[in-house]
PDB file of C-alpha atoms in Angstrom:
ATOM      1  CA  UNK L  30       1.449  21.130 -24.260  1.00 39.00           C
ATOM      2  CA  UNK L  31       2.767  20.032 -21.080  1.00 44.00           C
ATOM      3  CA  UNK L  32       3.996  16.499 -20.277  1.00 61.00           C
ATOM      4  CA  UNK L  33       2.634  14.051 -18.510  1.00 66.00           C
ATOM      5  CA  UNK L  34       3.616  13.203 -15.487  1.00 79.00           C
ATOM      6  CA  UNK L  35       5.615  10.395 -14.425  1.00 91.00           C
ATOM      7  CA  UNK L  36       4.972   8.042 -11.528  1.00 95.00           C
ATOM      8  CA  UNK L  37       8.789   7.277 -10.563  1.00 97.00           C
ATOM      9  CA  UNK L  38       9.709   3.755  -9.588  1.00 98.00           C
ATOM     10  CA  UNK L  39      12.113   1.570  -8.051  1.00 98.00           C
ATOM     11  CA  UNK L  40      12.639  -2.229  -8.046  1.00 97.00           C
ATOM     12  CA  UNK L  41      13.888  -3.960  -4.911  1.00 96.00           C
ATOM     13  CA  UNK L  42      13.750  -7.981  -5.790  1.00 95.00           C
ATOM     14  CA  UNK L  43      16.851 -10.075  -5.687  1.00 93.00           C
ATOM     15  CA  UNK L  44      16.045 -11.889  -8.980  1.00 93.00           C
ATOM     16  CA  UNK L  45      17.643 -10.299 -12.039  1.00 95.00           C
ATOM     17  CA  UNK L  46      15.239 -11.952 -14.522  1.00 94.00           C
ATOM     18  CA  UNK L  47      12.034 -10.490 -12.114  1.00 92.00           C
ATOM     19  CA  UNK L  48      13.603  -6.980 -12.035  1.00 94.00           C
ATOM     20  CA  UNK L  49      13.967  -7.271 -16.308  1.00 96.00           C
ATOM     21  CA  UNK L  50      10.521  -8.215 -16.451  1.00 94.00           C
ATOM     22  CA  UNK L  51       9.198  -5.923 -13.967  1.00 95.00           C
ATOM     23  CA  UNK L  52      11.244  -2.769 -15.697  1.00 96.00           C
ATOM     24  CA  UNK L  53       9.953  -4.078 -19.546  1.00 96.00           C
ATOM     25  CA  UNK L  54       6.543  -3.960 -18.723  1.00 96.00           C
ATOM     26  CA  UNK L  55       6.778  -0.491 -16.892  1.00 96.00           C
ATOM     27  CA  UNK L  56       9.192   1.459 -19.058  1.00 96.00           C
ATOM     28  CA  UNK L  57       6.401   0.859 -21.902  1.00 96.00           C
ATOM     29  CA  UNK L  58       4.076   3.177 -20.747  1.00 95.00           C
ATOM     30  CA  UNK L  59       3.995   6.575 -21.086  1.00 93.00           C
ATOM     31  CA  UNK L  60       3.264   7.674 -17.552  1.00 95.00           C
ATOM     32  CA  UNK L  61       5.526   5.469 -15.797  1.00 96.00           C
ATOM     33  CA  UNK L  62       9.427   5.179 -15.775  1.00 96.00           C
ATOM     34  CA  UNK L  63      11.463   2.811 -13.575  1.00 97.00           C
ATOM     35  CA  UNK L  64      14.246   4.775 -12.062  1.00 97.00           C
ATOM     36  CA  UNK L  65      16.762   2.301 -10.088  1.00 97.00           C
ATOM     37  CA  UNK L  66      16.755  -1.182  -8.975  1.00 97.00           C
ATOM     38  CA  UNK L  67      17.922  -2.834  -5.986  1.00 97.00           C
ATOM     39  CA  UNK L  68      19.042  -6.837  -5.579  1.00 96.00           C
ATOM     40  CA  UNK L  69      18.975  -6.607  -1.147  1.00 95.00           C
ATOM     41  CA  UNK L  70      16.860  -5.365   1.465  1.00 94.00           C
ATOM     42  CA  UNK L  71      19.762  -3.233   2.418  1.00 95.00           C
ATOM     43  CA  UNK L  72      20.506  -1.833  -1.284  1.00 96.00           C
ATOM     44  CA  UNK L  73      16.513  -1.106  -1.544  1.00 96.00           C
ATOM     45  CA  UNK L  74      16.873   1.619   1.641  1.00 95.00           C
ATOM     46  CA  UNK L  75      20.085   2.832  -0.363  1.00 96.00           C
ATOM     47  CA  UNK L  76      18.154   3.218  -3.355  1.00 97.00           C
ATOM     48  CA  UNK L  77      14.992   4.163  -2.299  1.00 96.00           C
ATOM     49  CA  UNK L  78      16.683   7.193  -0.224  1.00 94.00           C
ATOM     50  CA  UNK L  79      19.116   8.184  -2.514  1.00 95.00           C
ATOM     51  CA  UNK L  80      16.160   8.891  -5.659  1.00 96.00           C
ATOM     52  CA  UNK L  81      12.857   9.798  -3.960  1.00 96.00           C
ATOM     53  CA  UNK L  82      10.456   7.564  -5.869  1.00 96.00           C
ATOM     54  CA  UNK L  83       7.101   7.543  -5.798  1.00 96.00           C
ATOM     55  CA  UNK L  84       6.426   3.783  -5.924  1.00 96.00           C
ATOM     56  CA  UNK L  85       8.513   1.021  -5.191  1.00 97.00           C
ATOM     57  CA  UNK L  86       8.106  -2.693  -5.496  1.00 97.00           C
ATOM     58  CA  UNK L  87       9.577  -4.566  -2.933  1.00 95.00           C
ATOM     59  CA  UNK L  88      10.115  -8.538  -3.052  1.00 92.00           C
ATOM     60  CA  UNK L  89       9.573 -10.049   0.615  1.00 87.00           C
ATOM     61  CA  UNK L  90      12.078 -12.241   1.083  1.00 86.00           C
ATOM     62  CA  UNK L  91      16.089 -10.356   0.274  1.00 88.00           C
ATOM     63  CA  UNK L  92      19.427 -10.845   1.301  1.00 86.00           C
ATOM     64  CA  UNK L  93      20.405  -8.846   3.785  1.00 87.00           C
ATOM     65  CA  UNK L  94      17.435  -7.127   5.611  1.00 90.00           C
ATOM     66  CA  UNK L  95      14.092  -8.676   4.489  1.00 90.00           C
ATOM     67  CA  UNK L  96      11.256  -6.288   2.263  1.00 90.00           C
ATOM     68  CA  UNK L  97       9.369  -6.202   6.023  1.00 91.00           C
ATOM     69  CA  UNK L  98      12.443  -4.646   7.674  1.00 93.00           C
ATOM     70  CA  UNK L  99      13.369  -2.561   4.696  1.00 94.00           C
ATOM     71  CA  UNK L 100       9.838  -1.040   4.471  1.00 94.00           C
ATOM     72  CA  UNK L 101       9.858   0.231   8.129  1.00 93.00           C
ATOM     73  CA  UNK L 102      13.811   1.401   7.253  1.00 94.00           C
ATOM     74  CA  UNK L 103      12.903   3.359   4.405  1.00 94.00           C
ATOM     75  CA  UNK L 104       9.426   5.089   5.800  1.00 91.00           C
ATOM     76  CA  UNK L 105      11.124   5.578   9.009  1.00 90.00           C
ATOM     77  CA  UNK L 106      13.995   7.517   7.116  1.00 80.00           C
ATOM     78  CA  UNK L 107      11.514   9.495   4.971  1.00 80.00           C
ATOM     79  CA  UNK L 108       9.176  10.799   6.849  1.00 76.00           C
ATOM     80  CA  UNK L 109       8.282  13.831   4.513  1.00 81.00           C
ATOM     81  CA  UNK L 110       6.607  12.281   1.593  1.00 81.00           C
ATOM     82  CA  UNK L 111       7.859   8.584   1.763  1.00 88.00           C
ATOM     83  CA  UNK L 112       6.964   6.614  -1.416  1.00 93.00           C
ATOM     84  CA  UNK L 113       4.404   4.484  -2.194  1.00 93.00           C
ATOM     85  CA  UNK L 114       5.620   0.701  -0.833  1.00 94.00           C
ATOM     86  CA  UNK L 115       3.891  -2.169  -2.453  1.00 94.00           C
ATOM     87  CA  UNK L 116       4.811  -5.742  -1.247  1.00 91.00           C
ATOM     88  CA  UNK L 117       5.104  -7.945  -4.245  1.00 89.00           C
ATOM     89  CA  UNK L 118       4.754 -11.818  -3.089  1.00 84.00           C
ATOM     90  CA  UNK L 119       4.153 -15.177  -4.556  1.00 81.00           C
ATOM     91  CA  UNK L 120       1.741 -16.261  -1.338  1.00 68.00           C
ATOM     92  CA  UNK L 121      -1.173 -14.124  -0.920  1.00 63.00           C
ATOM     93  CA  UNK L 122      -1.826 -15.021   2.250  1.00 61.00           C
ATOM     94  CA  UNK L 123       2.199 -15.707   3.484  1.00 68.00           C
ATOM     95  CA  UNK L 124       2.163 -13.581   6.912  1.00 77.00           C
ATOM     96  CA  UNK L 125       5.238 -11.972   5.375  1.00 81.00           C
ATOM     97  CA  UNK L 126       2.839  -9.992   3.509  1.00 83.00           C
ATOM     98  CA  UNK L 127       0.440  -9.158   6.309  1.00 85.00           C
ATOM     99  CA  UNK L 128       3.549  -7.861   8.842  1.00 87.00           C
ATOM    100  CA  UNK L 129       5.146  -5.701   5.484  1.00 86.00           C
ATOM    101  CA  UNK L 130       1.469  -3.848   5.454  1.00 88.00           C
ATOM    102  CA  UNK L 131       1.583  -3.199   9.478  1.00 87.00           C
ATOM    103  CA  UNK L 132       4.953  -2.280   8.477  1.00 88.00           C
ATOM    104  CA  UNK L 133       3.370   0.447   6.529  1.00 90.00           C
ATOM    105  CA  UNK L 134       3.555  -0.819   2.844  1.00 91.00           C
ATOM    106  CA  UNK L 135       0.291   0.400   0.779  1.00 91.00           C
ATOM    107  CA  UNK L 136      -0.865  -2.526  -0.727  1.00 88.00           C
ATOM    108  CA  UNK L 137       0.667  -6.191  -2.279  1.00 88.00           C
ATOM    109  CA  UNK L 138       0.878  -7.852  -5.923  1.00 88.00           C
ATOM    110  CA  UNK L 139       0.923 -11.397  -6.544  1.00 86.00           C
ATOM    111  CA  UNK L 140       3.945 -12.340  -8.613  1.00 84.00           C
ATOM    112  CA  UNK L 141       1.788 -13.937 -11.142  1.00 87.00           C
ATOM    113  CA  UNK L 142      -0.182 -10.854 -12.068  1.00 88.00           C
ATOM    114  CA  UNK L 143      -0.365  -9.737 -15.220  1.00 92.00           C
ATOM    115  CA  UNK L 144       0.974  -7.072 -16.829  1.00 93.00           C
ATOM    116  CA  UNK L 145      -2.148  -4.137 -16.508  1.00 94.00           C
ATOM    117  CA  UNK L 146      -2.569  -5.358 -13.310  1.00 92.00           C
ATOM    118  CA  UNK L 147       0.884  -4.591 -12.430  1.00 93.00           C
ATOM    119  CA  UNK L 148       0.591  -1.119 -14.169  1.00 94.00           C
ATOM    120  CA  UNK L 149      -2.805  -0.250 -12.646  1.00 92.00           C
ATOM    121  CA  UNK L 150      -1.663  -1.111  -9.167  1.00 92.00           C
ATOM    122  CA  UNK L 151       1.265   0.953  -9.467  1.00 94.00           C
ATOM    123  CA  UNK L 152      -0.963   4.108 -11.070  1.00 93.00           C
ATOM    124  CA  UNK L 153      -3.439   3.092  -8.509  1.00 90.00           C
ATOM    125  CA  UNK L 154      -1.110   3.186  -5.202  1.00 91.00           C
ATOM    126  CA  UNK L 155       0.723   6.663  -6.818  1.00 91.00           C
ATOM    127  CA  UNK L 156      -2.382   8.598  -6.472  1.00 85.00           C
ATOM    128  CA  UNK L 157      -3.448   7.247  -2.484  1.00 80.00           C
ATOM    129  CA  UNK L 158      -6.841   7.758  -2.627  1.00 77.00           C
ATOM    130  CA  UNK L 159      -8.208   3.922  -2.755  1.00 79.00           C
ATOM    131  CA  UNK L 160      -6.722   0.962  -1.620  1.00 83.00           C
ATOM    132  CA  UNK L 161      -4.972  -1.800  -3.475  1.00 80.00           C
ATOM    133  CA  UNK L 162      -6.976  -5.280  -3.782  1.00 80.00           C
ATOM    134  CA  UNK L 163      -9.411  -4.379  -0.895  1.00 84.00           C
ATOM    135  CA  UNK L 164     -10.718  -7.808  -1.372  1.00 85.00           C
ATOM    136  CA  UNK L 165      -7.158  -9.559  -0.674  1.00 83.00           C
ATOM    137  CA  UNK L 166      -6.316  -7.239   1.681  1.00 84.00           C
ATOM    138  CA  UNK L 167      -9.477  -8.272   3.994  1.00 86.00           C
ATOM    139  CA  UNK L 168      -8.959 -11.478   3.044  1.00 85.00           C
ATOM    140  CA  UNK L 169      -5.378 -11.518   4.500  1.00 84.00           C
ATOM    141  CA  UNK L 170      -6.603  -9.366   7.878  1.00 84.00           C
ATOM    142  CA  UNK L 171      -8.997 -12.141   8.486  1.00 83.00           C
ATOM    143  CA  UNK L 172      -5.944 -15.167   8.352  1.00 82.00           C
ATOM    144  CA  UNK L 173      -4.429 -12.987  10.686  1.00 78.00           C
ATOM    145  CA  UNK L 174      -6.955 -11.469  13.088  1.00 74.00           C
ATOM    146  CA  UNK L 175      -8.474 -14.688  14.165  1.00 69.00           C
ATOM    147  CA  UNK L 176      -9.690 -15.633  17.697  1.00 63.00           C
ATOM    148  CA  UNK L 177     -11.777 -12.928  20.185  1.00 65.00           C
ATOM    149  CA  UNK L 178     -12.478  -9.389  19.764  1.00 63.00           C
ATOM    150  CA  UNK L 179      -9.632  -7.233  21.207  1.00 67.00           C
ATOM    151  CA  UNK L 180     -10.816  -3.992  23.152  1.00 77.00           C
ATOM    152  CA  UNK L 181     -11.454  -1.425  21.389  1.00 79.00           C
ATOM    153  CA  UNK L 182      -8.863   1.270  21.126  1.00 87.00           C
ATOM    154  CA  UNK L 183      -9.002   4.684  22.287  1.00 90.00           C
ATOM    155  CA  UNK L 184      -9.239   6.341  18.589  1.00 92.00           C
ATOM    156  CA  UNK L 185     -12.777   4.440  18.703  1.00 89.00           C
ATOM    157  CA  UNK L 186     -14.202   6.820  20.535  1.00 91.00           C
ATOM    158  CA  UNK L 187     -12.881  10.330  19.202  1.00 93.00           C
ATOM    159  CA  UNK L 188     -14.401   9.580  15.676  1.00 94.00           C
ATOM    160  CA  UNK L 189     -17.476  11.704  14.546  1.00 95.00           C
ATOM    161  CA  UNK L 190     -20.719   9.659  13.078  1.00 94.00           C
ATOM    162  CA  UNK L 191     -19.257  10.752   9.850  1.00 95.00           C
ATOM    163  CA  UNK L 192     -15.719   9.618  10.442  1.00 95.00           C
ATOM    164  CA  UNK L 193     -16.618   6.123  11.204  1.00 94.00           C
ATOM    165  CA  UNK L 194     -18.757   5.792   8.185  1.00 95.00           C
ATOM    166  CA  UNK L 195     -15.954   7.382   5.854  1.00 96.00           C
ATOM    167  CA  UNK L 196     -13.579   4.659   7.633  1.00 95.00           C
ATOM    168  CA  UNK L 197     -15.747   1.830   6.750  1.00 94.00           C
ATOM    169  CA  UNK L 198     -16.274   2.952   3.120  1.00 95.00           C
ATOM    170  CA  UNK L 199     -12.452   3.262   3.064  1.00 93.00           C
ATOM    171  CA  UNK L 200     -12.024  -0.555   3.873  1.00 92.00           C
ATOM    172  CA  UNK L 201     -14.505  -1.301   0.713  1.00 90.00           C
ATOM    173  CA  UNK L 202     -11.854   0.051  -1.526  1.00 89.00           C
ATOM    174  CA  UNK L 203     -13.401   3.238  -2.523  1.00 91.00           C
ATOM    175  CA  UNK L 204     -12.140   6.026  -3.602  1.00 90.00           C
ATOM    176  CA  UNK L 205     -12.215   9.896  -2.647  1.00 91.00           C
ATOM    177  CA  UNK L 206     -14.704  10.403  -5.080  1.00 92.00           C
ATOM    178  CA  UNK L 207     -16.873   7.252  -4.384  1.00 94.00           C
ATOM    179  CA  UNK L 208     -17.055   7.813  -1.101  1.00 95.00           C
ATOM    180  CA  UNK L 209     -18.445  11.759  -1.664  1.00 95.00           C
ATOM    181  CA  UNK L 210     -20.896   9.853  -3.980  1.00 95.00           C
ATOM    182  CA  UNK L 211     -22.021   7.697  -1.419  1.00 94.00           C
ATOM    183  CA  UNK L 212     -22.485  10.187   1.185  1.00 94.00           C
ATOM    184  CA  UNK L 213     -23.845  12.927  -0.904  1.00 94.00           C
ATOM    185  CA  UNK L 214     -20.841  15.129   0.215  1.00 93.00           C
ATOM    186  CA  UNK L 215     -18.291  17.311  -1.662  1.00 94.00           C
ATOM    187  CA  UNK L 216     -14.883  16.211  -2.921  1.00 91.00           C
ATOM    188  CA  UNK L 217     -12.968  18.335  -0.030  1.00 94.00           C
ATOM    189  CA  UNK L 218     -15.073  17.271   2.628  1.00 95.00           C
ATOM    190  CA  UNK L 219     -14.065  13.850   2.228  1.00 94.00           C
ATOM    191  CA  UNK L 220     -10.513  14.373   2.399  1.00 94.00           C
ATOM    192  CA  UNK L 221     -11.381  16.428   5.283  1.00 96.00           C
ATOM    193  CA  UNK L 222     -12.809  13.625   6.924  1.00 96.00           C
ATOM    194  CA  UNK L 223     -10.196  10.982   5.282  1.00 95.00           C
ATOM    195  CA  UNK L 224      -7.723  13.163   6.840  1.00 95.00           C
ATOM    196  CA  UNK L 225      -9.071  13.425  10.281  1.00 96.00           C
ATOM    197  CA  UNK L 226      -9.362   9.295   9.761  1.00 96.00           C
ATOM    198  CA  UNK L 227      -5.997   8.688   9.232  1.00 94.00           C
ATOM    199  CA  UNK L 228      -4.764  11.327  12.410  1.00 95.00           C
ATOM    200  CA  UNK L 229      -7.246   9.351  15.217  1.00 95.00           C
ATOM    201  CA  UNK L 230      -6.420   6.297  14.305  1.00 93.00           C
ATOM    202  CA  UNK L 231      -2.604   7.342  13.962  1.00 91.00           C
ATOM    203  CA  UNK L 232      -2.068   6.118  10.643  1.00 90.00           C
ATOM    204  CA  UNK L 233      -0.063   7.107   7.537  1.00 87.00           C
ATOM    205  CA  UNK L 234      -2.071   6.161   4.566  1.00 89.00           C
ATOM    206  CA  UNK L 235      -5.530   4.338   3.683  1.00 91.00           C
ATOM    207  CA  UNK L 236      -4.388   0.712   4.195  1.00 91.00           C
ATOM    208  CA  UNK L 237      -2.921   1.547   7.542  1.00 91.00           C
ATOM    209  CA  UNK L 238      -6.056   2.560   9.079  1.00 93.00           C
ATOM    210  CA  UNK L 239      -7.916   0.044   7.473  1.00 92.00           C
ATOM    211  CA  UNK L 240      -5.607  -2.580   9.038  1.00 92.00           C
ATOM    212  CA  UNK L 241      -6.227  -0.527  11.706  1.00 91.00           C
ATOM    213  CA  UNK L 242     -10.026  -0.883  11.999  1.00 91.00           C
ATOM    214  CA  UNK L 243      -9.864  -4.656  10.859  1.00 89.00           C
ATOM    215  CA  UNK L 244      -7.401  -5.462  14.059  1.00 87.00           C
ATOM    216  CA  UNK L 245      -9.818  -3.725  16.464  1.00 87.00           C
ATOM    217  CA  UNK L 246     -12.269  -4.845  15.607  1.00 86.00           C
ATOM    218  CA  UNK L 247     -14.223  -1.905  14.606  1.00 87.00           C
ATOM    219  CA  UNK L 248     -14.798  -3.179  11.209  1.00 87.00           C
ATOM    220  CA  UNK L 249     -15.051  -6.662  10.357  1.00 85.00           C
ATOM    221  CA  UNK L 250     -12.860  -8.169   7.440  1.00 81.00           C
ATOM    222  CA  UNK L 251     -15.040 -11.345   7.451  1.00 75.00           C
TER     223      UNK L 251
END
């Protein structure tokens, strides 16, 4: 019987005592394995390009080059399959957080979360089919997207009927297989149309064009 596979992590936080913790909880499942660990913004690029991971956890605020400038660093060095970045924060709604997901992290953790939750998020973001915390996440676009509606952009207009409504079921938090559900739709046609989602509105995962849609305008977050 075949192994199962391992979602590969690394830890970027500048706390030793939050990297143990973070590494304990992980290393004790099956299906996860922490694979490096880095204590700067500038040591989490380093790391991050040196091993490939699939996920990694990056603290905000770092020595160095902060977890926003790091993110960009790190996707904008690994463009062909770039891991999985997920902001981890003690502020859910510090506007760190918001500019490390335009940045192009996938999602954020609260520092006090609790174990699962830190496990689930981490299986969760691995597989990039929902989003992390939609609730939060909307929550946070609408601290930051305040005041009147901006014009809307070109990508508006170049999405099908069915496009648009796969966009706004994206920004619920569902997944591929919700979303065929929903629309009475096969499996593939939804990543068809998730796919042609994230190309119009130019972005590189789910949470980007949701941020996307939320700053435009074309979907509320209120």
């Amino acid at each position: 019987m075949s192994e199962q596979p391992q979602v590969r992590v690394v830890l970027a936080d500048d706390e030793r005592m939050v990297r143990t913790a973070l590494r304990v909880i992980l290393d004790a499942e099956d299906d996860v394995r922490v694979v490096g660990e880095a204590a700067t913004g500038a040591e989490a690029v380093s790391v991050v390009r040196e091993l490939r991971p699939d996920v990694v956890l990056m603290d905000v605020r770092m020595p160095e080059i902060d977890g926003i400038r790091a993110t960009e660093q790190i996707l904008a060095g690994l463009t062909d399959g770039p891991p999985r970045i997920v902001v981890v924060t003690t502020f859910e709604n510090d506007s760190y957080v918001y500019d490390a997901l335009r940045a192009g992290a996938a999602g954020f953790l609260l520092k006090r979360a609790a174990a699962e939750e830190l496990v689930q998020a981490v299986r969760l973001v691995s597989r990039s089919d929902s989003l992390l915390f939609p609730s939060a996440l909307r929550s946070l676009a609408a601290e930051h997207t305040r005041g009147p509606a901006p014009s809307p952009p070109a990508w508006t207009a170049r999405l099908t009927e069915r496009e648009a409504q796969v966009l706004r079921l994206m920004a619920t938090g569902l997944t591929n297989a919700e979303i065929a559900g929903r629309m009475g739709v096969g499996p593939a046609t939804t990543k068809t149309h998730v796919a042609a989602v994230l190309a119009k509105t130019g972005a590189r995962d789910r949470t980007q064009a949701v941020i996307a849609a939320y700053e435009s305008g074309y979907v509320s977050p209120r």
